[in-house]
Amino acid sequence: MKLNITINKIKSIKNLTISLPIEKGLYAITGQNGSGKSTVVTCASSVFFTMPMNDYFGKTDEDARIDFELNGAKRAWFKEKTNWKKSSEGKMSIKGFYEGSLIFGNRFRNTNFETLKKLDFIDNTKLAEAPNFIKENLGIILQNNKNFYEKLYILEGKNIDSKFNFYRDIFYYEKGEKRVSQFHMSTGENLMVSILNSIFIRNNDRASLMKPCLMFLDEIELALHPSSLKRLINFLKDLSNKFNYAVYFSTHSIELIGGIKPDNIFFLERYSDDSLEILNPCYPAYATRILYDHSGYDSVFLVEDDLAKSIINRILKKYNLLSNRLIHVLPCGGYSNVIDLAEEVVNSNLIGKTSKIMIILDGDVKVEANAYIAKRNYNNNIPLNYLPIESLEKFLKKHLIENVDKKLFRILNDFIFQQKSLSSLIEEYKNENGIKRDDNGKIFYKYLDNELRARNKNRDEIVEMIVDYLFDNNDQNLIKITHFLKKQLE
């Protein structure tokens, strides 16, 4: 199930439609600076968070609006002259919380120097011991020590004198004889204690774990050390599984994006005419513009997707081509992404002069790839070859629908699609799409993917079975790419 969002004339976004899965797991919304990541996250959070729209979005056109649709229910924010209004149609059953940017984040709201100065002198008798969930996880994430913030206290918002005009919970911790208020903590401590408090409140509010709950975290990497980010990811993975949370990061962080599977990465591509496109799935290499540290590898193969990566890795192992070499196979997305990234790597020397880079594209894009290279006048002499098969989506459509490979059909049907058969899914696909063009197989693959998700399975299982099938049947088309790899690694 997905939350469908349409954003119209909000900040730098003229018009954008994005569908966000609400199933538990970690997701990333990423893109170049100024692409609109934070705007998407803020707009999405307004499905459950009533915010002062003019404060968050500034001056907007009179026809600015945000529309939501989930399982037939609809909700919208829309501008009426100078005021924002809200409408609903049907019951939209969804919860969540939002930790915003440095300027509009919850942790810095309603603060001023005089108020903070007074809160520093709050009497200890008004403080209560913070919940163990917050104390221990704050210590684990930031210090890798659950007892580090053992003396952590909370001043609940309801106990703060109304003259302060401050109504949120405030935290204090003691080190020796010194008491430190939340506003004198490090930015990372301030950030994490607020997030953990929000999560703690939300956990206690989860009367039914069946109701979807979204967490939107906007650029939290700005305040956290990479090691803390990695521990935060592990914490949120466990939490997501336990409480059925879909956790969305708006981020540039390699640490965050690298730990999220391509299906869960949404890349905002902004073009020169200011239009936006959502790339999903998106591979981390493309999302971070190959900022990974691949220096030190002897050879780097850039490929399109996970099927290509699995085939190349299987050949490398089968023919002992890995001996005495460090080799990395890096999926980047479509053929244009691979070609562009290869050009950038060579021109910027991102992997070092001692590393050799090669391109292997899917077998059905040879004409398009050559035209793309010629049009952009790329002349970098990077070795280029093609796989003997198409993309995963095209391969499945070809061998399961157009020219049925009965043996492969039975293998997939028996081991993966046990509850809802492949035949049923194919029949649904044909009935619902009619004569609609699906040359790349992506529409058909969505039917398979939805069934996989419903059964807690994933794309990797199909990829692995197809690679096994190709090698078990000694597919002769693998010989050409094997010769290419051997030649390049001589």
mmCIF file of N, CA and C in Angstrom, residues 5-111:
data_model
loop_
_atom_site.group_PDB
_atom_site.id
_atom_site.type_symbol
_atom_site.label_atom_id
_atom_site.label_comp_id
_atom_site.label_asym_id
_atom_site.label_seq_id
_atom_site.Cartn_x
_atom_site.Cartn_y
_atom_site.Cartn_z
ATOM 1 N N ILE A 5 0.997 11.264 -3.070
ATOM 2 C CA ILE A 5 1.084 12.686 -2.727
ATOM 3 C C ILE A 5 1.284 13.502 -3.999
ATOM 4 N N THR A 6 0.507 14.549 -4.167
ATOM 5 C CA THR A 6 0.705 15.498 -5.270
ATOM 6 C C THR A 6 0.941 16.876 -4.666
ATOM 7 N N ILE A 7 2.072 17.473 -5.020
ATOM 8 C CA ILE A 7 2.462 18.789 -4.499
ATOM 9 C C ILE A 7 2.392 19.796 -5.636
ATOM 10 N N ASN A 8 1.687 20.871 -5.417
ATOM 11 C CA ASN A 8 1.517 21.887 -6.459
ATOM 12 C C ASN A 8 1.924 23.270 -5.943
ATOM 13 N N LYS A 9 2.965 23.820 -6.559
ATOM 14 C CA LYS A 9 3.422 25.193 -6.307
ATOM 15 C C LYS A 9 3.759 25.446 -4.830
ATOM 16 N N ILE A 10 4.600 24.585 -4.275
ATOM 17 C CA ILE A 10 5.107 24.758 -2.919
ATOM 18 C C ILE A 10 6.613 24.987 -3.010
ATOM 19 N N LYS A 11 7.077 26.133 -2.585
ATOM 20 C CA LYS A 11 8.490 26.498 -2.629
ATOM 21 C C LYS A 11 9.056 26.252 -4.027
ATOM 22 N N SER A 12 10.099 25.412 -4.166
ATOM 23 C CA SER A 12 10.724 25.238 -5.475
ATOM 24 C C SER A 12 10.044 24.160 -6.317
ATOM 25 N N ILE A 13 8.988 23.542 -5.818
ATOM 26 C CA ILE A 13 8.307 22.474 -6.545
ATOM 27 C C ILE A 13 7.070 23.018 -7.253
ATOM 28 N N LYS A 14 7.117 22.984 -8.598
ATOM 29 C CA LYS A 14 5.964 23.434 -9.380
ATOM 30 C C LYS A 14 4.849 22.403 -9.331
ATOM 31 N N ASN A 15 5.197 21.172 -9.660
ATOM 32 C CA ASN A 15 4.221 20.081 -9.599
ATOM 33 C C ASN A 15 4.972 18.764 -9.503
ATOM 34 N N LEU A 16 4.597 17.948 -8.548
ATOM 35 C CA LEU A 16 5.269 16.670 -8.351
ATOM 36 C C LEU A 16 4.304 15.673 -7.734
ATOM 37 N N THR A 17 4.315 14.459 -8.274
ATOM 38 C CA THR A 17 3.546 13.361 -7.695
ATOM 39 C C THR A 17 4.513 12.268 -7.261
ATOM 40 N N ILE A 18 4.354 11.812 -6.040
ATOM 41 C CA ILE A 18 5.233 10.770 -5.517
ATOM 42 C C ILE A 18 4.392 9.792 -4.708
ATOM 43 N N SER A 19 4.692 8.506 -4.837
ATOM 44 C CA SER A 19 3.976 7.465 -4.102
ATOM 45 C C SER A 19 4.938 6.825 -3.111
ATOM 46 N N LEU A 20 4.651 6.976 -1.835
ATOM 47 C CA LEU A 20 5.540 6.495 -0.781
ATOM 48 C C LEU A 20 4.959 5.246 -0.121
ATOM 49 N N PRO A 21 5.708 4.124 -0.144
ATOM 50 C CA PRO A 21 5.245 2.919 0.552
ATOM 51 C C PRO A 21 5.066 3.193 2.046
ATOM 52 N N ILE A 22 4.084 2.557 2.645
ATOM 53 C CA ILE A 22 3.858 2.734 4.083
ATOM 54 C C ILE A 22 4.206 1.466 4.858
ATOM 55 N N GLU A 23 4.748 0.443 4.146
ATOM 56 C CA GLU A 23 5.180 -0.770 4.837
ATOM 57 C C GLU A 23 6.415 -0.473 5.678
ATOM 58 N N LYS A 24 6.596 -1.231 6.742
ATOM 59 C CA LYS A 24 7.728 -1.020 7.631
ATOM 60 C C LYS A 24 9.042 -1.153 6.865
ATOM 61 N N GLY A 25 10.038 -0.380 7.312
ATOM 62 C CA GLY A 25 11.345 -0.407 6.671
ATOM 63 C C GLY A 25 11.976 0.970 6.667
ATOM 64 N N LEU A 26 13.204 1.053 6.143
ATOM 65 C CA LEU A 26 13.914 2.321 6.028
ATOM 66 C C LEU A 26 13.886 2.785 4.582
ATOM 67 N N TYR A 27 13.628 4.080 4.384
ATOM 68 C CA TYR A 27 13.526 4.684 3.059
ATOM 69 C C TYR A 27 14.346 5.976 3.028
ATOM 70 N N ALA A 28 14.789 6.361 1.832
ATOM 71 C CA ALA A 28 15.561 7.599 1.687
ATOM 72 C C ALA A 28 14.963 8.449 0.577
ATOM 73 N N ILE A 29 14.831 9.746 0.849
ATOM 74 C CA ILE A 29 14.487 10.740 -0.176
ATOM 75 C C ILE A 29 15.727 11.593 -0.347
ATOM 76 N N THR A 30 16.317 11.547 -1.522
ATOM 77 C CA THR A 30 17.601 12.193 -1.723
ATOM 78 C C THR A 30 17.637 12.938 -3.051
ATOM 79 N N GLY A 31 18.718 13.681 -3.265
ATOM 80 C CA GLY A 31 18.881 14.470 -4.486
ATOM 81 C C GLY A 31 19.933 15.530 -4.264
ATOM 82 N N GLN A 32 20.266 16.260 -5.317
ATOM 83 C CA GLN A 32 21.259 17.316 -5.210
ATOM 84 C C GLN A 32 20.722 18.456 -4.325
ATOM 85 N N ASN A 33 21.624 19.340 -3.888
ATOM 86 C CA ASN A 33 21.190 20.507 -3.115
ATOM 87 C C ASN A 33 20.174 21.309 -3.915
ATOM 88 N N GLY A 34 19.074 21.696 -3.257
ATOM 89 C CA GLY A 34 18.058 22.497 -3.916
ATOM 90 C C GLY A 34 17.072 21.702 -4.741
ATOM 91 N N SER A 35 17.147 20.361 -4.674
ATOM 92 C CA SER A 35 16.237 19.552 -5.492
ATOM 93 C C SER A 35 14.827 19.503 -4.915
ATOM 94 N N GLY A 36 14.674 19.804 -3.629
ATOM 95 C CA GLY A 36 13.345 19.814 -3.020
ATOM 96 C C GLY A 36 13.098 18.710 -2.010
ATOM 97 N N LYS A 37 14.176 18.070 -1.530
ATOM 98 C CA LYS A 37 14.029 16.965 -0.574
ATOM 99 C C LYS A 37 13.263 17.382 0.675
ATOM 100 N N SER A 38 13.723 18.463 1.304
ATOM 101 C CA SER A 38 13.095 18.893 2.560
ATOM 102 C C SER A 38 11.652 19.324 2.332
ATOM 103 N N THR A 39 11.370 19.925 1.177
ATOM 104 C CA THR A 39 10.004 20.333 0.867
ATOM 105 C C THR A 39 9.100 19.117 0.729
ATOM 106 N N VAL A 40 9.583 18.071 0.059
ATOM 107 C CA VAL A 40 8.794 16.843 -0.085
ATOM 108 C C VAL A 40 8.491 16.249 1.287
ATOM 109 N N VAL A 41 9.505 16.176 2.138
ATOM 110 C CA VAL A 41 9.326 15.588 3.467
ATOM 111 C C VAL A 41 8.344 16.409 4.300
ATOM 112 N N THR A 42 8.492 17.729 4.266
ATOM 113 C CA THR A 42 7.586 18.590 5.039
ATOM 114 C C THR A 42 6.159 18.465 4.529
ATOM 115 N N CYS A 43 5.987 18.483 3.203
ATOM 116 C CA CYS A 43 4.652 18.330 2.623
ATOM 117 C C CYS A 43 4.054 16.971 3.015
ATOM 118 N N ALA A 44 4.850 15.913 2.910
ATOM 119 C CA ALA A 44 4.352 14.567 3.235
ATOM 120 C C ALA A 44 3.906 14.475 4.685
ATOM 121 N N SER A 45 4.659 15.129 5.577
ATOM 122 C CA SER A 45 4.330 15.036 7.000
ATOM 123 C C SER A 45 3.020 15.745 7.341
ATOM 124 N N SER A 46 2.572 16.650 6.474
ATOM 125 C CA SER A 46 1.323 17.364 6.759
ATOM 126 C C SER A 46 0.099 16.474 6.615
ATOM 127 N N VAL A 47 0.284 15.211 6.189
ATOM 128 C CA VAL A 47 -0.841 14.281 6.153
ATOM 129 C C VAL A 47 -1.284 13.930 7.569
ATOM 130 N N PHE A 48 -0.369 14.005 8.547
ATOM 131 C CA PHE A 48 -0.748 13.703 9.936
ATOM 132 C C PHE A 48 -0.372 14.823 10.897
ATOM 133 N N PHE A 49 0.361 15.822 10.429
ATOM 134 C CA PHE A 49 0.896 16.877 11.292
ATOM 135 C C PHE A 49 0.317 18.219 10.858
ATOM 136 N N THR A 50 -0.524 18.805 11.705
ATOM 137 C CA THR A 50 -1.117 20.101 11.391
ATOM 138 C C THR A 50 -0.120 21.196 11.726
ATOM 139 N N MET A 51 0.458 21.788 10.691
ATOM 140 C CA MET A 51 1.509 22.778 10.882
ATOM 141 C C MET A 51 1.041 24.154 10.430
ATOM 142 N N PRO A 52 1.656 25.220 10.936
ATOM 143 C CA PRO A 52 1.361 26.565 10.437
ATOM 144 C C PRO A 52 1.941 26.703 9.030
ATOM 145 N N MET A 53 1.111 26.515 8.014
ATOM 146 C CA MET A 53 1.600 26.371 6.638
ATOM 147 C C MET A 53 2.394 27.586 6.153
ATOM 148 N N ASN A 54 1.951 28.788 6.513
ATOM 149 C CA ASN A 54 2.671 29.986 6.056
ATOM 150 C C ASN A 54 4.068 30.064 6.660
ATOM 151 N N ASP A 55 4.203 29.578 7.895
ATOM 152 C CA ASP A 55 5.530 29.580 8.528
ATOM 153 C C ASP A 55 6.463 28.600 7.835
ATOM 154 N N TYR A 56 5.927 27.442 7.469
ATOM 155 C CA TYR A 56 6.773 26.399 6.896
ATOM 156 C C TYR A 56 7.062 26.615 5.412
ATOM 157 N N PHE A 57 6.101 27.171 4.673
ATOM 158 C CA PHE A 57 6.264 27.269 3.228
ATOM 159 C C PHE A 57 6.392 28.698 2.710
ATOM 160 N N GLY A 58 6.250 29.680 3.614
ATOM 161 C CA GLY A 58 6.418 31.062 3.192
ATOM 162 C C GLY A 58 5.321 31.503 2.237
ATOM 163 N N LYS A 59 5.645 32.470 1.404
ATOM 164 C CA LYS A 59 4.679 33.000 0.454
ATOM 165 C C LYS A 59 4.471 32.012 -0.685
ATOM 166 N N THR A 60 3.223 31.649 -0.937
ATOM 167 C CA THR A 60 2.902 30.689 -1.997
ATOM 168 C C THR A 60 1.803 31.250 -2.893
ATOM 169 N N ASP A 61 1.682 30.681 -4.083
ATOM 170 C CA ASP A 61 0.625 31.090 -5.012
ATOM 171 C C ASP A 61 -0.741 30.739 -4.450
ATOM 172 N N GLU A 62 -1.761 31.404 -4.977
ATOM 173 C CA GLU A 62 -3.115 31.187 -4.469
ATOM 174 C C GLU A 62 -3.643 29.791 -4.781
ATOM 175 N N ASP A 63 -3.069 29.123 -5.799
ATOM 176 C CA ASP A 63 -3.532 27.782 -6.124
ATOM 177 C C ASP A 63 -2.577 26.701 -5.601
ATOM 178 N N ALA A 64 -1.744 27.059 -4.619
ATOM 179 C CA ALA A 64 -0.865 26.063 -4.001
ATOM 180 C C ALA A 64 -1.711 25.043 -3.254
ATOM 181 N N ARG A 65 -1.280 23.765 -3.301
ATOM 182 C CA ARG A 65 -2.022 22.738 -2.589
ATOM 183 C C ARG A 65 -1.201 21.467 -2.470
ATOM 184 N N ILE A 66 -1.604 20.628 -1.516
ATOM 185 C CA ILE A 66 -1.021 19.308 -1.318
ATOM 186 C C ILE A 66 -2.170 18.317 -1.220
ATOM 187 N N ASP A 67 -2.154 17.287 -2.059
ATOM 188 C CA ASP A 67 -3.215 16.280 -2.061
ATOM 189 C C ASP A 67 -2.658 14.922 -1.648
ATOM 190 N N PHE A 68 -3.446 14.204 -0.853
ATOM 191 C CA PHE A 68 -3.066 12.874 -0.397
ATOM 192 C C PHE A 68 -4.163 11.877 -0.751
ATOM 193 N N GLU A 69 -3.740 10.643 -1.059
ATOM 194 C CA GLU A 69 -4.689 9.560 -1.270
ATOM 195 C C GLU A 69 -4.094 8.289 -0.700
ATOM 196 N N LEU A 70 -4.873 7.591 0.105
ATOM 197 C CA LEU A 70 -4.422 6.332 0.707
ATOM 198 C C LEU A 70 -5.599 5.374 0.786
ATOM 199 N N ASN A 71 -5.511 4.299 0.020
ATOM 200 C CA ASN A 71 -6.532 3.256 0.066
ATOM 201 C C ASN A 71 -7.938 3.820 -0.142
ATOM 202 N N GLY A 72 -8.062 4.769 -1.078
ATOM 203 C CA GLY A 72 -9.368 5.341 -1.411
ATOM 204 C C GLY A 72 -9.741 6.578 -0.625
ATOM 205 N N ALA A 73 -9.141 6.783 0.549
ATOM 206 C CA ALA A 73 -9.411 7.985 1.349
ATOM 207 C C ALA A 73 -8.559 9.144 0.834
ATOM 208 N N LYS A 74 -9.092 10.366 0.941
ATOM 209 C CA LYS A 74 -8.387 11.531 0.424
ATOM 210 C C LYS A 74 -8.299 12.629 1.485
ATOM 211 N N ARG A 75 -7.229 13.394 1.391
ATOM 212 C CA ARG A 75 -7.014 14.527 2.291
ATOM 213 C C ARG A 75 -6.266 15.594 1.508
ATOM 214 N N ALA A 76 -6.493 16.860 1.831
ATOM 215 C CA ALA A 76 -5.819 17.928 1.074
ATOM 216 C C ALA A 76 -5.634 19.174 1.923
ATOM 217 N N TRP A 77 -4.524 19.870 1.667
ATOM 218 C CA TRP A 77 -4.305 21.232 2.120
ATOM 219 C C TRP A 77 -4.371 22.118 0.880
ATOM 220 N N PHE A 78 -5.108 23.211 0.950
ATOM 221 C CA PHE A 78 -5.209 24.070 -0.223
ATOM 222 C C PHE A 78 -5.320 25.530 0.204
ATOM 223 N N LYS A 79 -4.859 26.386 -0.671
ATOM 224 C CA LYS A 79 -4.858 27.822 -0.402
ATOM 225 C C LYS A 79 -6.192 28.415 -0.829
ATOM 226 N N GLU A 80 -6.772 29.208 0.033
ATOM 227 C CA GLU A 80 -7.983 29.957 -0.317
ATOM 228 C C GLU A 80 -7.718 31.420 -0.006
ATOM 229 N N LYS A 81 -7.411 32.170 -1.064
ATOM 230 C CA LYS A 81 -6.913 33.545 -0.944
ATOM 231 C C LYS A 81 -5.602 33.523 -0.162
ATOM 232 N N THR A 82 -5.589 34.040 1.063
ATOM 233 C CA THR A 82 -4.321 34.072 1.804
ATOM 234 C C THR A 82 -4.260 32.995 2.889
ATOM 235 N N ASN A 83 -5.345 32.239 3.054
ATOM 236 C CA ASN A 83 -5.410 31.261 4.140
ATOM 237 C C ASN A 83 -5.323 29.823 3.623
ATOM 238 N N TRP A 84 -4.707 28.968 4.436
ATOM 239 C CA TRP A 84 -4.652 27.548 4.133
ATOM 240 C C TRP A 84 -5.838 26.851 4.789
ATOM 241 N N LYS A 85 -6.454 25.928 4.043
ATOM 242 C CA LYS A 85 -7.563 25.157 4.577
ATOM 243 C C LYS A 85 -7.323 23.673 4.323
ATOM 244 N N LYS A 86 -8.082 22.848 5.047
ATOM 245 C CA LYS A 86 -7.897 21.406 4.982
ATOM 246 C C LYS A 86 -9.217 20.734 4.640
ATOM 247 N N SER A 87 -9.167 19.698 3.809
ATOM 248 C CA SER A 87 -10.368 18.942 3.480
ATOM 249 C C SER A 87 -10.074 17.454 3.584
ATOM 250 N N SER A 88 -11.118 16.665 3.842
ATOM 251 C CA SER A 88 -10.958 15.211 3.961
ATOM 252 C C SER A 88 -12.129 14.519 3.294
ATOM 253 N N GLU A 89 -11.854 13.330 2.759
ATOM 254 C CA GLU A 89 -12.894 12.506 2.148
ATOM 255 C C GLU A 89 -12.593 11.048 2.483
ATOM 256 N N GLY A 90 -13.410 10.469 3.310
ATOM 257 C CA GLY A 90 -13.147 9.112 3.774
ATOM 258 C C GLY A 90 -12.193 9.131 4.957
ATOM 259 N N LYS A 91 -12.048 7.977 5.603
ATOM 260 C CA LYS A 91 -11.190 7.870 6.778
ATOM 261 C C LYS A 91 -9.785 7.438 6.368
ATOM 262 N N MET A 92 -8.821 8.315 6.605
ATOM 263 C CA MET A 92 -7.430 8.002 6.302
ATOM 264 C C MET A 92 -6.750 7.566 7.593
ATOM 265 N N SER A 93 -6.493 6.292 7.692
ATOM 266 C CA SER A 93 -5.948 5.721 8.922
ATOM 267 C C SER A 93 -4.426 5.707 8.851
ATOM 268 N N ILE A 94 -3.799 6.747 9.403
ATOM 269 C CA ILE A 94 -2.343 6.835 9.364
ATOM 270 C C ILE A 94 -1.856 7.737 10.491
ATOM 271 N N LYS A 95 -0.706 7.386 11.056
ATOM 272 C CA LYS A 95 -0.087 8.196 12.098
ATOM 273 C C LYS A 95 1.348 8.497 11.710
ATOM 274 N N GLY A 96 2.022 9.302 12.551
ATOM 275 C CA GLY A 96 3.415 9.559 12.257
ATOM 276 C C GLY A 96 3.984 10.706 13.063
ATOM 277 N N PHE A 97 5.272 10.978 12.834
ATOM 278 C CA PHE A 97 5.860 12.188 13.379
ATOM 279 C C PHE A 97 6.965 12.693 12.474
ATOM 280 N N TYR A 98 7.274 13.976 12.635
ATOM 281 C CA TYR A 98 8.181 14.687 11.736
ATOM 282 C C TYR A 98 9.230 15.425 12.541
ATOM 283 N N GLU A 99 10.503 15.205 12.213
ATOM 284 C CA GLU A 99 11.596 15.989 12.785
ATOM 285 C C GLU A 99 12.171 16.814 11.654
ATOM 286 N N GLY A 100 11.935 18.109 11.705
ATOM 287 C CA GLY A 100 12.220 18.967 10.565
ATOM 288 C C GLY A 100 13.637 19.473 10.503
ATOM 289 N N SER A 101 13.821 20.463 9.656
ATOM 290 C CA SER A 101 15.140 21.034 9.402
ATOM 291 C C SER A 101 15.623 21.834 10.603
ATOM 292 N N LEU A 102 16.854 22.351 10.501
ATOM 293 C CA LEU A 102 17.416 23.130 11.604
ATOM 294 C C LEU A 102 16.567 24.351 11.930
ATOM 295 N N ILE A 103 15.977 24.954 10.905
ATOM 296 C CA ILE A 103 15.200 26.168 11.129
ATOM 297 C C ILE A 103 13.810 25.843 11.656
ATOM 298 N N PHE A 104 13.135 24.855 11.018
ATOM 299 C CA PHE A 104 11.759 24.561 11.388
ATOM 300 C C PHE A 104 11.612 23.295 12.225
ATOM 301 N N GLY A 105 12.711 22.717 12.684
ATOM 302 C CA GLY A 105 12.648 21.500 13.480
ATOM 303 C C GLY A 105 11.958 21.706 14.811
ATOM 304 N N ASN A 106 11.333 20.661 15.317
ATOM 305 C CA ASN A 106 10.604 20.743 16.580
ATOM 306 C C ASN A 106 11.498 21.140 17.744
ATOM 307 N N ARG A 107 12.774 20.745 17.680
ATOM 308 C CA ARG A 107 13.641 20.959 18.834
ATOM 309 C C ARG A 107 14.017 22.420 19.048
ATOM 310 N N PHE A 108 13.815 23.288 18.048
ATOM 311 C CA PHE A 108 14.187 24.693 18.205
ATOM 312 C C PHE A 108 12.970 25.625 18.180
ATOM 313 N N ARG A 109 11.783 25.061 18.274
ATOM 314 C CA ARG A 109 10.584 25.900 18.200
ATOM 315 C C ARG A 109 10.367 26.642 19.526
ATOM 316 N N ASN A 110 9.802 27.844 19.415
ATOM 317 C CA ASN A 110 9.409 28.641 20.582
ATOM 318 C C ASN A 110 10.563 28.893 21.543
ATOM 319 N N THR A 111 11.770 29.080 21.007
ATOM 320 C CA THR A 111 12.903 29.311 21.885
ATOM 321 C C THR A 111 13.398 30.744 21.735
#
